[in-house]
JSON list of C-alpha atoms in Angstrom, two decimals:
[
{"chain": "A", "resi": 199, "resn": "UNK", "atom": "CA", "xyz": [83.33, -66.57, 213.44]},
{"chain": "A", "resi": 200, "resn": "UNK", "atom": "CA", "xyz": [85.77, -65.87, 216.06]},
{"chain": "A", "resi": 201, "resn": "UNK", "atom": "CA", "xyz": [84.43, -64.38, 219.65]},
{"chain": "A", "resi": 202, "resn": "UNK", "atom": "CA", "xyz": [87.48, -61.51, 219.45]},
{"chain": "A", "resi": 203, "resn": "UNK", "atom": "CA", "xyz": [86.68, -60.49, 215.46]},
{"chain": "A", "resi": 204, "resn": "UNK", "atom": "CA", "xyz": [82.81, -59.92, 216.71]},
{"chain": "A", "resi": 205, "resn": "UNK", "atom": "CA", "xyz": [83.61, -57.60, 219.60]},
{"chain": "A", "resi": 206, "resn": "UNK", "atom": "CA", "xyz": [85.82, -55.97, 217.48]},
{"chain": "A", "resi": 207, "resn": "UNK", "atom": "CA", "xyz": [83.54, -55.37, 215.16]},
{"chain": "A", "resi": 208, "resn": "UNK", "atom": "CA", "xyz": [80.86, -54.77, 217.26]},
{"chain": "A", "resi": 209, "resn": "UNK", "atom": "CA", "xyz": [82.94, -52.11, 218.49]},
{"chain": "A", "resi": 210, "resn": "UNK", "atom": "CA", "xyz": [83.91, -50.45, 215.86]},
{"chain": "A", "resi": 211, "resn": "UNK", "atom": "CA", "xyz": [80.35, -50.32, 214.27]},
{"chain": "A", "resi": 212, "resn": "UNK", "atom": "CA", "xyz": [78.59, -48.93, 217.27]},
{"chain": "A", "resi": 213, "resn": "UNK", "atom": "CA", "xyz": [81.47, -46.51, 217.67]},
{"chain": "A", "resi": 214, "resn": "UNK", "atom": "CA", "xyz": [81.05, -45.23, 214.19]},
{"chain": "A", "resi": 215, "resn": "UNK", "atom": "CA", "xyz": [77.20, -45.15, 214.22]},
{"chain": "A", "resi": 216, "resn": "UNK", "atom": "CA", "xyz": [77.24, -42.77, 217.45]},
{"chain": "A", "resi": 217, "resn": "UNK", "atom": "CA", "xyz": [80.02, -40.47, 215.45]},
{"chain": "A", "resi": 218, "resn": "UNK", "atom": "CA", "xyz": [77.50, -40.60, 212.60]},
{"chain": "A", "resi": 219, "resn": "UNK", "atom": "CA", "xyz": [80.81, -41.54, 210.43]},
{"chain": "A", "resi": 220, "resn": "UNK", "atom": "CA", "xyz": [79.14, -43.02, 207.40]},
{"chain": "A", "resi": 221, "resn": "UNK", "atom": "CA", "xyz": [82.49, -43.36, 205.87]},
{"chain": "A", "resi": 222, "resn": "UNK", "atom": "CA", "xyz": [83.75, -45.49, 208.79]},
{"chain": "A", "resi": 223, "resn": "UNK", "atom": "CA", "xyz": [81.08, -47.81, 208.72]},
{"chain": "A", "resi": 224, "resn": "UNK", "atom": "CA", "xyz": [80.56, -48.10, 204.99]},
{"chain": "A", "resi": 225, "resn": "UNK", "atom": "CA", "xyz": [84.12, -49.32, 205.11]},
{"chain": "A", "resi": 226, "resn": "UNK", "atom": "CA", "xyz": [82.80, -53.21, 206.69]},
{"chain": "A", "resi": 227, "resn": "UNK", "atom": "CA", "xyz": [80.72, -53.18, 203.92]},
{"chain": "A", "resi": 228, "resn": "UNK", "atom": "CA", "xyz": [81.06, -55.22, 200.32]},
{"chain": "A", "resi": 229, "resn": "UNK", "atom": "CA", "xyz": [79.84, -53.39, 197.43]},
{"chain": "A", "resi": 230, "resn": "UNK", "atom": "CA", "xyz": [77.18, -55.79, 196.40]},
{"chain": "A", "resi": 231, "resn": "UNK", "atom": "CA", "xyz": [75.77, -55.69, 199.74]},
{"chain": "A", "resi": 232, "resn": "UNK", "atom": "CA", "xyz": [72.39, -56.25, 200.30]},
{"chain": "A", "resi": 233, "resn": "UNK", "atom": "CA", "xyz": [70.41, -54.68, 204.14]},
{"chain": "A", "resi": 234, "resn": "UNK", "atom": "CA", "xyz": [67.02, -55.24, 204.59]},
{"chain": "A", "resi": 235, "resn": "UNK", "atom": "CA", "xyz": [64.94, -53.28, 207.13]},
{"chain": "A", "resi": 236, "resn": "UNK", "atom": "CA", "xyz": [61.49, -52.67, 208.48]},
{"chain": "A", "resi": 237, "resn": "UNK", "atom": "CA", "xyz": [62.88, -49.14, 209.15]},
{"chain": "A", "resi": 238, "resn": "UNK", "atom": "CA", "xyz": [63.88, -48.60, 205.53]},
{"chain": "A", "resi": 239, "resn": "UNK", "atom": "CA", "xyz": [60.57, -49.63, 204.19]},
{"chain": "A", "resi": 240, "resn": "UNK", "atom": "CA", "xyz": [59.21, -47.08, 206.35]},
{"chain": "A", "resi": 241, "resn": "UNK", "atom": "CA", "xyz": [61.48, -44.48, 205.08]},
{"chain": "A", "resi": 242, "resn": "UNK", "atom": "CA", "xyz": [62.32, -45.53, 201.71]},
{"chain": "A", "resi": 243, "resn": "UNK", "atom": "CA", "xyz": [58.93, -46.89, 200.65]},
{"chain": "A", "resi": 244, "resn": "UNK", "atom": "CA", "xyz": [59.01, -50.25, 198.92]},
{"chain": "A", "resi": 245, "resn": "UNK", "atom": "CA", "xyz": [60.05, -53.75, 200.03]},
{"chain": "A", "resi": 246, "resn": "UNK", "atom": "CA", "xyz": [62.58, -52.28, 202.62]},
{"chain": "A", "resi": 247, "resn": "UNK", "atom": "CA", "xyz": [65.57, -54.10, 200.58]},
{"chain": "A", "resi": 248, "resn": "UNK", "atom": "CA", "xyz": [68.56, -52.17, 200.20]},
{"chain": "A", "resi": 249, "resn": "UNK", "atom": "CA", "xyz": [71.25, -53.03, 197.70]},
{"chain": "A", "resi": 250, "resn": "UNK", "atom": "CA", "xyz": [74.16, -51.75, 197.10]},
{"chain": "A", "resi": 251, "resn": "UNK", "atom": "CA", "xyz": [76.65, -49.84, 199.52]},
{"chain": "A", "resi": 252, "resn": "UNK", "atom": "CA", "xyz": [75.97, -46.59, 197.86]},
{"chain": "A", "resi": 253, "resn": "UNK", "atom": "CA", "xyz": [72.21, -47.04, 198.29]},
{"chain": "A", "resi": 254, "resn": "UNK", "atom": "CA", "xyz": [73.04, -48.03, 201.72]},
{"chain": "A", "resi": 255, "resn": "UNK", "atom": "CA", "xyz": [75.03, -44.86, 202.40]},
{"chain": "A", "resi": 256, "resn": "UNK", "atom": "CA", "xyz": [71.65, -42.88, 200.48]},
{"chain": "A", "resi": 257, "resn": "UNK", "atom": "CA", "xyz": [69.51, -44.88, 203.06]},
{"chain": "A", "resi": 258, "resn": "UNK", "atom": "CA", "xyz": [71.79, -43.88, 206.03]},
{"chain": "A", "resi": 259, "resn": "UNK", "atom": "CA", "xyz": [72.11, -40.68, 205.27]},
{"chain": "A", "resi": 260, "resn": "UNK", "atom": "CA", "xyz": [68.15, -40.18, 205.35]},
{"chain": "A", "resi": 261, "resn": "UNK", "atom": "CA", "xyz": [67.53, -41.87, 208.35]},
{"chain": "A", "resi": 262, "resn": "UNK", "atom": "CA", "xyz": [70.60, -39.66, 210.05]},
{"chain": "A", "resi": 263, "resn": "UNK", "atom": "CA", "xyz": [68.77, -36.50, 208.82]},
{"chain": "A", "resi": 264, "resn": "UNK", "atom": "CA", "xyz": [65.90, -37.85, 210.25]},
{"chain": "A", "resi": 265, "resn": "UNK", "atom": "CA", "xyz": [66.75, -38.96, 213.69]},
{"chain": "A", "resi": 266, "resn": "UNK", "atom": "CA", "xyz": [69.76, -36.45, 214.09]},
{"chain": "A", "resi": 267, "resn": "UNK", "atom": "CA", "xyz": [70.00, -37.71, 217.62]},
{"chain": "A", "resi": 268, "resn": "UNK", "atom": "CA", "xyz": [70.74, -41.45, 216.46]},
{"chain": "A", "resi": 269, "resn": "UNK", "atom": "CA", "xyz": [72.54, -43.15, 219.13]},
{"chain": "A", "resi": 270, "resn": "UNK", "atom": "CA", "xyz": [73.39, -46.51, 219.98]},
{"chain": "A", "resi": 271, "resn": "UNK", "atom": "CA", "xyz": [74.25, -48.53, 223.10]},
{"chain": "A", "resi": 272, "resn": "UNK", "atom": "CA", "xyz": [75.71, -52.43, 222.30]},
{"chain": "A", "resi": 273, "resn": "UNK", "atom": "CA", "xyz": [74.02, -54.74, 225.12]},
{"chain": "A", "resi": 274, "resn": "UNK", "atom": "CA", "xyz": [75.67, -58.32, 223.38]},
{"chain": "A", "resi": 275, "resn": "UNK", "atom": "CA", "xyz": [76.98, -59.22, 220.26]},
{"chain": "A", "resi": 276, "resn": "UNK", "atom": "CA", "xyz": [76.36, -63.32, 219.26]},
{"chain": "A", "resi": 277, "resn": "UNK", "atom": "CA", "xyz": [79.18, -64.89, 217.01]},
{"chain": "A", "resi": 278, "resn": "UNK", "atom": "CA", "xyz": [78.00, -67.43, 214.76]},
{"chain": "A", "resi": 279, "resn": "UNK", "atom": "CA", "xyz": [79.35, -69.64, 211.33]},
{"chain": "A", "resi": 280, "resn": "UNK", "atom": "CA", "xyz": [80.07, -66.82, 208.93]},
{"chain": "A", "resi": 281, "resn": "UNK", "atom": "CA", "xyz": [77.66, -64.18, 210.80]},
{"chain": "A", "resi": 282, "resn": "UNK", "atom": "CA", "xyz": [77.44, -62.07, 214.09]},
{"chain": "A", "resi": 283, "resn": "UNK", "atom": "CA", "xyz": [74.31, -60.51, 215.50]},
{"chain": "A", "resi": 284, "resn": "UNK", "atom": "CA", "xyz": [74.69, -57.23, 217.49]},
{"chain": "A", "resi": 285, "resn": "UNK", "atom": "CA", "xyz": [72.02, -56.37, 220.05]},
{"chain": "A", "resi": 286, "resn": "UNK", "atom": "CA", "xyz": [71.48, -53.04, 221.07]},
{"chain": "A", "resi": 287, "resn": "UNK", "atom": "CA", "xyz": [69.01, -50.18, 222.60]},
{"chain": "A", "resi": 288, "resn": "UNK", "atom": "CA", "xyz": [68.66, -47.61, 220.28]},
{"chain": "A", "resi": 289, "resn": "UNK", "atom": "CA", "xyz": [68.33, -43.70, 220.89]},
{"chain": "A", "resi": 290, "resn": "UNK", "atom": "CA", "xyz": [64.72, -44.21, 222.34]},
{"chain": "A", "resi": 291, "resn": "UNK", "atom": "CA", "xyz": [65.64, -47.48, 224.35]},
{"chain": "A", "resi": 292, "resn": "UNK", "atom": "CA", "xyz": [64.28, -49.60, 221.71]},
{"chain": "A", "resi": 293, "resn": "UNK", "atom": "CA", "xyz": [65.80, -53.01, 221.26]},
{"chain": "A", "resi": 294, "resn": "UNK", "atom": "CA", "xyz": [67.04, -54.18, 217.97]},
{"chain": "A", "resi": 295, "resn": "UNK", "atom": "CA", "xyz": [69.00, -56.95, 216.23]},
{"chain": "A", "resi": 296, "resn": "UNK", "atom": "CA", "xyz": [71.11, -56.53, 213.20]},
{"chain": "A", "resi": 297, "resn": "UNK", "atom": "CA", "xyz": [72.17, -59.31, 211.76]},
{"chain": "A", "resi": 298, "resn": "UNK", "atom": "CA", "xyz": [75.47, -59.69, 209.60]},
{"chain": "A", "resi": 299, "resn": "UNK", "atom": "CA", "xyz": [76.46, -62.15, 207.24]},
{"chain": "A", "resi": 300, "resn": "UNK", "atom": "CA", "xyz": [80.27, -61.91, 205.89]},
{"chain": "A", "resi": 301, "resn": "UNK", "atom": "CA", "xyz": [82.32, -63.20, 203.58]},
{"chain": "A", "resi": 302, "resn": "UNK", "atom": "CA", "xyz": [85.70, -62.73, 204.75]},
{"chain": "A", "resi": 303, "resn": "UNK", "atom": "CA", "xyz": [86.15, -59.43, 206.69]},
{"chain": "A", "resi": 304, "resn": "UNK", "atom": "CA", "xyz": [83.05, -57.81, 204.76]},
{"chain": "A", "resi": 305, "resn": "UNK", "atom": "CA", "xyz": [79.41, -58.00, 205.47]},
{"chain": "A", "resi": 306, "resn": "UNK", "atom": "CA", "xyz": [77.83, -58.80, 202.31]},
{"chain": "A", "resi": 307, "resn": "UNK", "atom": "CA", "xyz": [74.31, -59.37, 203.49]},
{"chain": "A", "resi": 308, "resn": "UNK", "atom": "CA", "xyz": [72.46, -57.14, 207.02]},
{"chain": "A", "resi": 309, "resn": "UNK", "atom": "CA", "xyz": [68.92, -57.68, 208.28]},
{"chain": "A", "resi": 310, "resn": "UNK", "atom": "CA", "xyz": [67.91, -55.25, 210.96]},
{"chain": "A", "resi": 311, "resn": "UNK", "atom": "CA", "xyz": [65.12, -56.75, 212.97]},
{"chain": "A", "resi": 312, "resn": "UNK", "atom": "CA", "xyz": [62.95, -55.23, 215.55]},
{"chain": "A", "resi": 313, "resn": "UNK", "atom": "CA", "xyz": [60.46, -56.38, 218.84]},
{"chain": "A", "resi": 314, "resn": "UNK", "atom": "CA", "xyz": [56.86, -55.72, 217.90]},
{"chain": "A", "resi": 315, "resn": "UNK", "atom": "CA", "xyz": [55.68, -52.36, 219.35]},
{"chain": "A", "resi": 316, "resn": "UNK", "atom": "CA", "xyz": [53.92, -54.39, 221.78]},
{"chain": "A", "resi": 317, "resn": "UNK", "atom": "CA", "xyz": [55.99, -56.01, 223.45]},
{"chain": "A", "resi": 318, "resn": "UNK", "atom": "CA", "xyz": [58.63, -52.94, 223.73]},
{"chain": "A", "resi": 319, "resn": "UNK", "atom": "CA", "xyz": [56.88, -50.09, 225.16]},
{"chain": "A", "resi": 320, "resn": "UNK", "atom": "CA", "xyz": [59.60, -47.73, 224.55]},
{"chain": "A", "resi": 321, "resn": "UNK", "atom": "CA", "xyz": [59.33, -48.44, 220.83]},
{"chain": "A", "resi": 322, "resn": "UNK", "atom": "CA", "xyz": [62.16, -49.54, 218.59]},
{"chain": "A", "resi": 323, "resn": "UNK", "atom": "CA", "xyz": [61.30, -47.60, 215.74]}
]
């Protein structure tokens, strides 16, 4: 993956997240995409497996009505083969990973991934 695509990206997605522009974001994604979260087992229930972009959007949407104050600050973003990761603090300084798999200009597969509560005192949840 090329260094300039990533920031771009990278850009773009944190960009949209702190407009709370679902539409905007939901546009990286395929259709068949599949996210997988700690945070939406939490909030969903289940194995915390999202699939679909219009389950994705239902997920979103849920966890922006529950954290209306959602914000996010990018501290790097990693280009790798066919992937990017994007590091960032959340809203409550939190430190979190997502991790994007493409193919082509769409992400087709996300993991969010999170520091155990232990060793991130300002919690990432």
């Amino acid at each position: 993956m090329d260094h300039d695509f990533a920031r771009a990206f990278a850009d773009s997605w944190v960009t949209s997240w702190n407009a709370h522009d679902l539409d905007a974001l939901l546009a990286h994604f395929s259709d068949g995409v599949t996210f997988s979260s700690p945070v939406a087992a939490r909030l969903l229930g289940g194995d915390g497996v999202i699939r679909g972009k219009e389950a994705l959007r239902a997920y979103w949407t849920e966890g922006l009505r529950r954290i209306p104050d959602l914000r996010f600050e990018v501290v790097g973003v990693y280009a790798g083969v066919g992937c990017l990761v994007v590091n960032y603090r959340n809203q409550r300084g939190g430190l979190v990973n997502e991790v994007l798999v493409f193919d082509g200009p769409l992400v087709t597969e996300g993991y969010g991934t999170y520091l155990d509560a232990g060793d991130n005192p300002a919690g990432a949840r």
